């Protein structure tokens, strides 16, 4: 059996018009604010996705950002260099040296995947947005321009005091505390502890021997009998 629907309320004629006029009146009474751009720069949120800045010193040319980019708008070139051994008899190492890092912002859709997958914190969001060009080919910015945008990246917000401590910081702190505990000398017994332990230890009168202590004590009746036998 189908459930019966509640009866609908009768619609008052002109209610929609009244609601529309109410919105219009509220908007008319508000003070209009005009942004004086470009004379006055807008106050952007700290997490604005403007452009991508490059911190070149942290880049290891792992190519992870270029492989994960869904638009294939990141271009990276590099070469290998041999690093001599740091100690005599050591083995030489090879490292990647960055030659080119460019981003085509005509293709970029600002998804932020490259920033999230970077394992060494070499890419950051910058709130800069004034990079319009008259030619679409000029929207491919090289690492020099990306480096300039890096200095406009805002500082990270402060951590919540009630937030959980990061795992990296907790691990480093525990390791430092463990090393500090190993380097400290073993604690010595204080004078107060020595006195307390001496007061709790049993004391023996001077002149008493082990043999006298172990012998059973005589009763008064036995002492009197021994004294009479000595007089006789």
Short mmCIF file of C-alpha atoms in Angstrom, two decimals:
data_model
loop_
_atom_site.label_atom_id
_atom_site.label_comp_id
_atom_site.label_asym_id
_atom_site.label_seq_id
_atom_site.Cartn_x
_atom_site.Cartn_y
_atom_site.Cartn_z
CA UNK A 1 0.00 0.00 0.00
CA UNK A 2 1.55 3.29 -1.07
CA UNK A 3 1.99 5.93 1.59
CA UNK A 4 -0.14 8.98 1.09
CA UNK A 5 1.67 12.28 0.67
CA UNK A 6 0.83 15.15 2.99
CA UNK A 7 -1.33 17.82 1.43
CA UNK A 8 0.70 20.69 -0.02
CA UNK A 9 0.23 24.15 1.39
CA UNK A 10 -1.61 26.59 -0.83
CA UNK A 11 0.81 29.02 -2.45
CA UNK A 12 0.22 32.66 -1.69
CA UNK A 13 0.02 34.71 -4.85
CA UNK A 14 2.98 37.08 -5.24
CA UNK A 15 5.22 35.33 -2.63
CA UNK A 16 8.01 34.76 -5.16
CA UNK A 17 7.98 38.40 -6.18
CA UNK A 18 8.16 39.47 -2.54
CA UNK A 19 11.21 37.29 -1.90
CA UNK A 20 12.98 38.69 -4.93
CA UNK A 21 12.29 42.26 -3.89
CA UNK A 22 13.61 41.49 -0.38
CA UNK A 23 16.92 40.34 -1.83
CA UNK A 24 17.09 43.48 -3.97
CA UNK A 25 16.44 45.74 -0.98
CA UNK A 26 19.13 44.04 1.10
CA UNK A 27 21.65 44.47 -1.68
CA UNK A 28 20.75 48.11 -2.23
CA UNK A 29 21.30 49.00 1.43
CA UNK A 30 24.81 47.53 1.53
CA UNK A 31 27.81 49.76 0.94
CA UNK A 32 29.55 49.02 -2.35
CA UNK A 33 33.29 48.32 -2.20
CA UNK A 34 35.43 48.83 -5.29
CA UNK A 35 38.82 47.13 -5.49
CA UNK A 36 41.35 49.74 -6.62
CA UNK A 37 43.42 47.27 -8.63
CA UNK A 38 46.23 47.54 -9.77
CA UNK A 39 47.00 50.52 -7.51
CA UNK A 40 46.00 48.46 -4.45
CA UNK A 41 46.96 44.81 -4.42
CA UNK A 42 44.26 42.38 -3.25
CA UNK A 43 44.61 40.63 0.08
CA UNK A 44 44.89 37.00 -1.05
CA UNK A 45 44.50 33.96 1.22
CA UNK A 46 47.78 32.32 2.24
CA UNK A 47 46.94 29.12 0.32
CA UNK A 48 46.21 30.87 -2.98
CA UNK A 49 47.21 28.83 -6.02
CA UNK A 50 48.89 31.47 -8.13
CA UNK A 51 52.05 30.04 -9.68
CA UNK A 52 54.57 27.34 -8.77
CA UNK A 53 57.91 28.37 -7.31
CA UNK A 54 61.05 26.24 -7.56
CA UNK A 55 63.61 25.83 -4.76
CA UNK A 56 66.41 24.56 -6.94
CA UNK A 57 68.72 23.47 -4.10
CA UNK A 58 66.24 20.78 -3.00
CA UNK A 59 65.64 19.35 -6.46
CA UNK A 60 67.33 15.97 -7.04
CA UNK A 61 66.05 15.52 -10.62
CA UNK A 62 64.00 12.47 -9.61
CA UNK A 63 61.52 13.30 -12.43
CA UNK A 64 58.60 12.36 -10.17
CA UNK A 65 56.78 15.67 -10.71
CA UNK A 66 57.09 15.42 -14.51
CA UNK A 67 55.84 11.81 -14.56
CA UNK A 68 52.84 12.50 -12.32
CA UNK A 69 51.76 15.70 -14.10
CA UNK A 70 48.45 14.91 -15.90
CA UNK A 71 49.08 17.66 -18.49
CA UNK A 72 52.75 16.90 -19.15
CA UNK A 73 53.59 20.57 -18.79
CA UNK A 74 56.86 20.16 -16.81
CA UNK A 75 60.10 19.93 -18.79
CA UNK A 76 63.29 18.76 -17.03
CA UNK A 77 66.77 18.22 -18.46
CA UNK A 78 69.80 17.03 -16.50
CA UNK A 79 73.17 15.33 -16.76
CA UNK A 80 75.28 13.15 -14.48
CA UNK A 81 78.49 14.20 -12.77
CA UNK A 82 81.04 12.09 -10.93
CA UNK A 83 81.75 13.12 -7.37
CA UNK A 84 85.23 12.16 -6.11
CA UNK A 85 85.54 10.03 -2.99
CA UNK A 86 85.43 11.94 0.27
CA UNK A 87 88.00 9.68 1.96
CA UNK A 88 91.13 8.01 0.57
CA UNK A 89 90.29 4.62 -0.86
CA UNK A 90 86.57 5.43 -1.04
CA UNK A 91 84.33 4.89 -4.01
CA UNK A 92 83.30 7.65 -6.39
CA UNK A 93 79.64 8.58 -6.63
CA UNK A 94 77.51 9.99 -9.43
CA UNK A 95 74.80 12.62 -9.01
CA UNK A 96 72.23 14.32 -11.24
CA UNK A 97 72.74 17.99 -12.05
CA UNK A 98 69.75 20.07 -13.09
CA UNK A 99 70.10 21.78 -16.47
CA UNK A 100 66.53 22.90 -17.17
CA UNK A 101 63.30 23.09 -15.22
CA UNK A 102 60.39 24.75 -17.00
CA UNK A 103 56.61 24.79 -16.57
CA UNK A 104 54.17 25.61 -19.35
CA UNK A 105 51.42 27.53 -17.57
CA UNK A 106 49.36 27.55 -20.77
CA UNK A 107 48.80 23.82 -20.14
CA UNK A 108 48.95 23.75 -16.36
CA UNK A 109 45.56 23.25 -14.70
CA UNK A 110 46.86 24.12 -11.17
CA UNK A 111 45.99 20.74 -9.69
CA UNK A 112 49.03 20.81 -7.36
CA UNK A 113 49.94 17.15 -7.91
CA UNK A 114 53.56 18.02 -8.66
CA UNK A 115 53.86 19.88 -5.34
CA UNK A 116 52.29 17.03 -3.38
CA UNK A 117 54.43 14.24 -4.88
CA UNK A 118 57.76 16.09 -4.59
CA UNK A 119 59.66 14.10 -1.92
CA UNK A 120 62.23 16.83 -1.21
CA UNK A 121 60.07 19.98 -0.94
CA UNK A 122 61.39 21.66 -4.06
CA UNK A 123 58.04 23.02 -5.36
CA UNK A 124 55.73 25.47 -3.57
CA UNK A 125 52.61 27.49 -4.30
CA UNK A 126 53.15 31.22 -4.69
CA UNK A 127 50.27 33.74 -4.57
CA UNK A 128 51.69 35.64 -7.57
CA UNK A 129 49.16 35.91 -10.39
CA UNK A 130 50.44 38.75 -12.60
CA UNK A 131 52.18 36.78 -15.33
CA UNK A 132 49.92 37.37 -18.31
CA UNK A 133 51.58 37.43 -21.73
CA UNK A 134 50.51 38.55 -25.17
CA UNK A 135 51.96 35.40 -26.75
CA UNK A 136 50.99 31.95 -25.54
CA UNK A 137 54.51 30.67 -26.11
CA UNK A 138 55.81 33.09 -23.47
CA UNK A 139 53.82 31.31 -20.76
CA UNK A 140 56.52 28.62 -20.57
CA UNK A 141 58.64 29.93 -17.69
CA UNK A 142 62.14 28.64 -17.05
CA UNK A 143 63.78 27.93 -13.69
CA UNK A 144 65.10 31.51 -13.33
CA UNK A 145 61.55 32.87 -13.26
CA UNK A 146 60.36 30.02 -11.06
CA UNK A 147 63.22 30.85 -8.69
CA UNK A 148 62.03 34.46 -8.41
CA UNK A 149 58.53 33.32 -7.51
CA UNK A 150 59.98 31.14 -4.76
CA UNK A 151 60.79 34.21 -2.65
CA UNK A 152 57.13 35.27 -2.66
CA UNK A 153 55.95 32.01 -1.07
CA UNK A 154 54.33 32.84 2.29
CA UNK A 155 55.59 31.26 5.48
CA UNK A 156 53.72 28.15 6.62
CA UNK A 157 51.03 28.74 9.23
CA UNK A 158 51.79 28.01 12.86
CA UNK A 159 50.96 24.55 14.11
CA UNK A 160 47.96 23.99 16.32
CA UNK A 161 49.16 23.73 19.95
CA UNK A 162 46.84 20.77 20.49
CA UNK A 163 48.00 18.98 17.33
CA UNK A 164 49.96 15.74 17.44
CA UNK A 165 53.73 16.07 17.21
CA UNK A 166 55.10 15.16 13.76
CA UNK A 167 56.62 11.69 13.56
CA UNK A 168 59.95 13.03 12.26
CA UNK A 169 60.26 15.48 15.17
CA UNK A 170 59.23 12.85 17.73
CA UNK A 171 61.78 10.35 16.39
CA UNK A 172 64.59 12.93 16.41
CA UNK A 173 63.69 14.05 19.94
CA UNK A 174 63.66 10.49 21.30
CA UNK A 175 67.03 9.75 19.68
CA UNK A 176 68.55 12.92 21.17
CA UNK A 177 67.20 12.08 24.63
CA UNK A 178 68.59 8.55 24.38
CA UNK A 179 72.06 9.79 23.42
CA UNK A 180 72.00 12.37 26.20
CA UNK A 181 71.08 9.69 28.74
CA UNK A 182 73.96 7.48 27.58
CA UNK A 183 76.48 10.30 27.89
CA UNK A 184 75.48 11.26 31.44
CA UNK A 185 77.44 9.54 34.29
CA UNK A 186 75.73 7.00 36.51
CA UNK A 187 73.90 8.68 39.41
CA UNK A 188 75.77 8.41 42.75
CA UNK A 189 74.08 7.73 46.06
CA UNK A 190 73.46 10.92 47.96
CA UNK A 191 74.53 11.44 51.57
CA UNK A 192 70.92 11.48 52.75
CA UNK A 193 70.32 8.04 51.21
CA UNK A 194 73.44 6.68 52.86
CA UNK A 195 72.33 7.97 56.28
CA UNK A 196 68.85 6.49 55.86
CA UNK A 197 70.28 3.13 54.90
CA UNK A 198 72.66 3.19 57.89
CA UNK A 199 69.77 3.97 60.27
CA UNK A 200 67.76 1.01 58.96
CA UNK A 201 70.68 -1.46 59.36
CA UNK A 202 70.68 -3.50 62.68
CA UNK A 203 73.31 -2.37 65.22
CA UNK A 204 75.19 -4.55 67.76
CA UNK A 205 76.58 -3.32 71.16
CA UNK A 206 80.34 -2.92 71.43
CA UNK A 207 82.08 -6.02 72.80
CA UNK A 208 79.33 -8.46 71.83
CA UNK A 209 80.59 -11.34 69.77
CA UNK A 210 78.81 -13.53 67.27
CA UNK A 211 78.92 -16.37 69.76
CA UNK A 212 77.26 -14.32 72.52
CA UNK A 213 74.52 -13.21 70.19
CA UNK A 214 73.74 -16.73 69.06
CA UNK A 215 73.53 -18.18 72.61
CA UNK A 216 70.05 -18.30 74.18
CA UNK A 217 69.40 -15.97 77.07
CA UNK A 218 69.16 -17.55 80.57
CA UNK A 219 66.03 -17.27 82.66
CA UNK A 220 66.19 -15.60 86.15
CA UNK A 221 65.56 -18.96 87.93
CA UNK A 222 68.56 -20.55 86.18
CA UNK A 223 70.78 -17.61 87.15
CA UNK A 224 69.87 -18.02 90.89
CA UNK A 225 70.64 -21.79 90.79
CA UNK A 226 74.04 -21.15 89.23
CA UNK A 227 74.82 -18.54 91.90
CA UNK A 228 73.98 -21.01 94.80
CA UNK A 229 76.11 -23.75 93.28
CA UNK A 230 79.02 -21.34 93.11
CA UNK A 231 78.72 -20.41 96.82
CA UNK A 232 78.72 -24.06 97.88
#
